[in-house]
PDB file of C-alpha atoms in Angstrom:
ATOM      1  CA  UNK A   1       0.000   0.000   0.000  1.00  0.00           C
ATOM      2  CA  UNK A   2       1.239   3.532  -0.488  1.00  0.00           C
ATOM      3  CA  UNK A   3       0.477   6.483   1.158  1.00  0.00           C
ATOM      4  CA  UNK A   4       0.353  10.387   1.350  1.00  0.00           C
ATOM      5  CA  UNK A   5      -0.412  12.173   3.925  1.00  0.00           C
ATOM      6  CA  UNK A   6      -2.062  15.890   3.445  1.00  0.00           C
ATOM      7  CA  UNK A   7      -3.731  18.855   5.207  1.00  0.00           C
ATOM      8  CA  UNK A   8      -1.358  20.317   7.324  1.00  0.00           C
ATOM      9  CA  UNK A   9      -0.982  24.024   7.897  1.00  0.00           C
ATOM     10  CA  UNK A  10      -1.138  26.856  10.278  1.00  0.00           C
ATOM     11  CA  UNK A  11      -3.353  26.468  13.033  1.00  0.00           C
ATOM     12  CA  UNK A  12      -2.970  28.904  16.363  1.00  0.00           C
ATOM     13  CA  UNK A  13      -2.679  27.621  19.838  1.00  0.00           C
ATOM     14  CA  UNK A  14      -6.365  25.923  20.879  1.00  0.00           C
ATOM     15  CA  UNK A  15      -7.861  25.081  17.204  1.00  0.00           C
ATOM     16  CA  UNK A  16      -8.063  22.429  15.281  1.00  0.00           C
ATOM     17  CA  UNK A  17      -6.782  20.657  11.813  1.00  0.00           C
ATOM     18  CA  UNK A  18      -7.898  17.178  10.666  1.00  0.00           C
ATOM     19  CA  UNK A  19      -5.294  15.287   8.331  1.00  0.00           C
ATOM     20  CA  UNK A  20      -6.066  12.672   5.641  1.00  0.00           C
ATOM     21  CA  UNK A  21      -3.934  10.154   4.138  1.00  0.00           C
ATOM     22  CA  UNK A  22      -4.720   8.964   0.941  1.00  0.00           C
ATOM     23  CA  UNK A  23      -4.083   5.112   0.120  1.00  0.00           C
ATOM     24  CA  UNK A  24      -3.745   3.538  -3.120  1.00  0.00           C
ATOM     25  CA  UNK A  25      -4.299  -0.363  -4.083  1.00  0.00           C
ATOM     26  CA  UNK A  26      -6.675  -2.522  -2.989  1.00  0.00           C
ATOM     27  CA  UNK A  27      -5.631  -3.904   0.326  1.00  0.00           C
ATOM     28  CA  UNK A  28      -6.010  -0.770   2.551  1.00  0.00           C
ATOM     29  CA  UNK A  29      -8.991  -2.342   4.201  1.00  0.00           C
ATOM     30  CA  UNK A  30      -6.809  -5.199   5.563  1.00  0.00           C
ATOM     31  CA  UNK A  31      -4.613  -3.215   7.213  1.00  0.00           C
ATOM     32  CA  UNK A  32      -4.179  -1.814  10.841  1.00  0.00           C
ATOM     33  CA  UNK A  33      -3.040   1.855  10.543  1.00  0.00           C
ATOM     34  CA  UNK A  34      -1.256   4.397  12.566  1.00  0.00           C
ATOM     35  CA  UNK A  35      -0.425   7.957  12.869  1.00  0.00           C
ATOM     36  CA  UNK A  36       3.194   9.347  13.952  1.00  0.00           C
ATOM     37  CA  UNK A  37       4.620  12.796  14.145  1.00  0.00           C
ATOM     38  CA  UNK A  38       8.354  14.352  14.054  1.00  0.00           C
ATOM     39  CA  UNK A  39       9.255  17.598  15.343  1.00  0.00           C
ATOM     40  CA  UNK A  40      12.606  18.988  14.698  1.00  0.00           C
ATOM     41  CA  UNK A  41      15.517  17.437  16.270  1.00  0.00           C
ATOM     42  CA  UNK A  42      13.521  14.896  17.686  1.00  0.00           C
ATOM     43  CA  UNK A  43      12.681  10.815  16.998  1.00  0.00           C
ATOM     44  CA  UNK A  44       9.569  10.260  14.938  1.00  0.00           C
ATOM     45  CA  UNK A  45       6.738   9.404  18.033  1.00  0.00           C
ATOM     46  CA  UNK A  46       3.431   7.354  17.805  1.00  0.00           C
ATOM     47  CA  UNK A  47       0.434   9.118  17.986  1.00  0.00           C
ATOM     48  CA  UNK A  48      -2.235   6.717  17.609  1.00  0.00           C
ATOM     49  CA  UNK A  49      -3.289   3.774  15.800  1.00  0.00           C
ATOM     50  CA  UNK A  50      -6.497   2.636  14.388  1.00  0.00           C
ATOM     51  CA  UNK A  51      -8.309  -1.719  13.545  1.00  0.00           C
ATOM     52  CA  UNK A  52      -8.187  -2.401   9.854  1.00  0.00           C
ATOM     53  CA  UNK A  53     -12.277  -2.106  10.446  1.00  0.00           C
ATOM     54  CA  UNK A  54     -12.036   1.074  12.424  1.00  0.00           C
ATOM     55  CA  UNK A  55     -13.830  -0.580  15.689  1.00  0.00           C
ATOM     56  CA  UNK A  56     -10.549  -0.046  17.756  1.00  0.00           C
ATOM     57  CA  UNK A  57      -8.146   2.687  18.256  1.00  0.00           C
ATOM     58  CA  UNK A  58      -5.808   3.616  20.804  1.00  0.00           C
ATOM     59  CA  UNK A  59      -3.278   6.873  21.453  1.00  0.00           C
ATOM     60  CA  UNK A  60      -0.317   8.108  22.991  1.00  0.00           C
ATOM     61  CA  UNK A  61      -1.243   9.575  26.761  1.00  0.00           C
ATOM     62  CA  UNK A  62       0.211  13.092  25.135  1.00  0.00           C
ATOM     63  CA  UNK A  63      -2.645  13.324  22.252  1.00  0.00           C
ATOM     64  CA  UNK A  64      -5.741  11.281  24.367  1.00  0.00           C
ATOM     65  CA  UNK A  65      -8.863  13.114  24.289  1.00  0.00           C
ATOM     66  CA  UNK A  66      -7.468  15.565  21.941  1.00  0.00           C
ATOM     67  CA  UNK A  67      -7.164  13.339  18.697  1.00  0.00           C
ATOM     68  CA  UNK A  68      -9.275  11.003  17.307  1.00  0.00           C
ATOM     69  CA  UNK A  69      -9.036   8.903  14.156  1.00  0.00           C
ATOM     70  CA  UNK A  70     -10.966   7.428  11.890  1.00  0.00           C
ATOM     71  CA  UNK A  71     -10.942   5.741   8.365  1.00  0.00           C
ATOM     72  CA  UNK A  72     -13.302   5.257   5.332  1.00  0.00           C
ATOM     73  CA  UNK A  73     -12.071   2.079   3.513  1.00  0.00           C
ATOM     74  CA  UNK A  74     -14.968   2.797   0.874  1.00  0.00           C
ATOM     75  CA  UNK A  75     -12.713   5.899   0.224  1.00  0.00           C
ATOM     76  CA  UNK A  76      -9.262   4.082   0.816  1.00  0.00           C
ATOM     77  CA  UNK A  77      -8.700   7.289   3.034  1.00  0.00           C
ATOM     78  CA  UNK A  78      -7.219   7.891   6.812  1.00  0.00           C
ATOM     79  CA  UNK A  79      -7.911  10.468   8.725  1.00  0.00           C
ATOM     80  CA  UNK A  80      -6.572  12.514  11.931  1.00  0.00           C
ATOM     81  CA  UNK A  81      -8.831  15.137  13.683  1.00  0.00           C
ATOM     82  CA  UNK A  82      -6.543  17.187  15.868  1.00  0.00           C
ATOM     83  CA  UNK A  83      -8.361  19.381  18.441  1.00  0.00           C
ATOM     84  CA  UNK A  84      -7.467  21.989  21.133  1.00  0.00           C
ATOM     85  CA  UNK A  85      -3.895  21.868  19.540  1.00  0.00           C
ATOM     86  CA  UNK A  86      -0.945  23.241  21.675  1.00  0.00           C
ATOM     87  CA  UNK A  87       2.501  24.459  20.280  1.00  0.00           C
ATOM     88  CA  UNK A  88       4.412  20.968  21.123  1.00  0.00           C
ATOM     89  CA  UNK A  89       1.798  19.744  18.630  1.00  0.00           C
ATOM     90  CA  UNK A  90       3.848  21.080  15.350  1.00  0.00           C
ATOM     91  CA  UNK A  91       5.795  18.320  14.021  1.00  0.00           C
ATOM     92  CA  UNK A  92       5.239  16.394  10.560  1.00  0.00           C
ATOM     93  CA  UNK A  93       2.901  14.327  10.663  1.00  0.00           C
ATOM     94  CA  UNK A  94       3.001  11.098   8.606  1.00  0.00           C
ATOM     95  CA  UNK A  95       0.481   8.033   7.958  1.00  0.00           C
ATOM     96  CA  UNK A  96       1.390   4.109   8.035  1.00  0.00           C
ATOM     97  CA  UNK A  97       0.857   0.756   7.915  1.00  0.00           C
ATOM     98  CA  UNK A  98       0.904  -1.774  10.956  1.00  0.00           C
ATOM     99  CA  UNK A  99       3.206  -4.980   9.428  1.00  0.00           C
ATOM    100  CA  UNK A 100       0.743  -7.847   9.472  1.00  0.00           C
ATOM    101  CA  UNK A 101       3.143  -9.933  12.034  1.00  0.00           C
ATOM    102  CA  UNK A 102       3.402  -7.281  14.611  1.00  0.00           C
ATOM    103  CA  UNK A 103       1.190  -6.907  17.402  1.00  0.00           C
ATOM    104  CA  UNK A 104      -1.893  -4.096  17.928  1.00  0.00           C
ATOM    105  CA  UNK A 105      -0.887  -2.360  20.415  1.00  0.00           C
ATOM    106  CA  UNK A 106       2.885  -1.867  19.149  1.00  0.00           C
ATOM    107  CA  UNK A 107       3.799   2.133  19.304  1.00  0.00           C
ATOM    108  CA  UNK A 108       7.296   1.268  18.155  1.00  0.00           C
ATOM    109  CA  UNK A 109       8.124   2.957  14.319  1.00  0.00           C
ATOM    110  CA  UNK A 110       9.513   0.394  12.774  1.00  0.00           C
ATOM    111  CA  UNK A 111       6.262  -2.377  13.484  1.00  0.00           C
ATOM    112  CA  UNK A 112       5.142   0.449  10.887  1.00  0.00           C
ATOM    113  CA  UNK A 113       5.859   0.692   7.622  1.00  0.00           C
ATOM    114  CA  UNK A 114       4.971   1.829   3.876  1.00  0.00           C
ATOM    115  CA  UNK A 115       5.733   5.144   5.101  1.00  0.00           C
ATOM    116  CA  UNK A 116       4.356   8.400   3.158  1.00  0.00           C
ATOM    117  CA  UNK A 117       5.355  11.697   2.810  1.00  0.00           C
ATOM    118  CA  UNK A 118       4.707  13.568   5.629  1.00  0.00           C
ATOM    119  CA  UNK A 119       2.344  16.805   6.546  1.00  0.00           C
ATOM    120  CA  UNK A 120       3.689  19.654   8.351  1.00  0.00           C
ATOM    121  CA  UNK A 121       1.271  20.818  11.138  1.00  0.00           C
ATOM    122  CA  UNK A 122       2.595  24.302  12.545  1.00  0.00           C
ATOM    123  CA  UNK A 123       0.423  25.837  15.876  1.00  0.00           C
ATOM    124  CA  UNK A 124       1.092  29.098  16.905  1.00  0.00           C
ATOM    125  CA  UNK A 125       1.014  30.613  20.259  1.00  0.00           C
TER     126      UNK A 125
END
């Protein structure tokens, strides 16, 4: 599967942006899906992660109650609705695949993969 990530922007402190990622071929729907984010100088981090039928999710404690996401497999299309964003929000944000053999739950980067290009979300104070 490959991916691109979009709708980043400028956002100030408190509202809200919500991210899409865009999936080609036909196995989308089989997979379990994630969201990560990389800020300058810093390690790419899990944000949250998402069941192949959308009936399960689960988040890092720093984006819980803040983020949610969702997917439309009719539409081949992930999404990330980020809400009451803070500063330490901006990063890139990018989209990916869970590997079939690793285990839901995982937060670790590389039980990801098929990696796309990122989305920069900026929030202003």
């Amino acid at each position: 599967v490959q991916l691109q990530a979009s709708g980043g922007g400028l956002v100030q402190a408190g509202g809200s942006l919500k991210l899409s990622c865009a999936a080609s071929g036909r196995t989308f729907s089989s997979y379990h899906m994630g969201w990560f984010r990389q800020a300058p100088g810093k390690e790419r981090q899990f944000v949250g992660a998402i069941s192949w039928s959308g009936g399960r999710t689960y988040y890092a404690d720093s984006v819980k109650g803040r983020f949610t996401i969702s997917r439309d497999n009719a539409k081949n299309t992930l999404y990330l609705q980020l809400n009451s964003l803070k500063p330490e929000d901006t990063a890139v944000y990018y989209c990916a695949a869970l590997r079939p053999t690793m285990r839901w739950g995982t937060t670790l980067r590389d039980d990801f993969g098929s990696w796309g290009q990122g989305t920069q979300v900026t929030v202003s104070s």
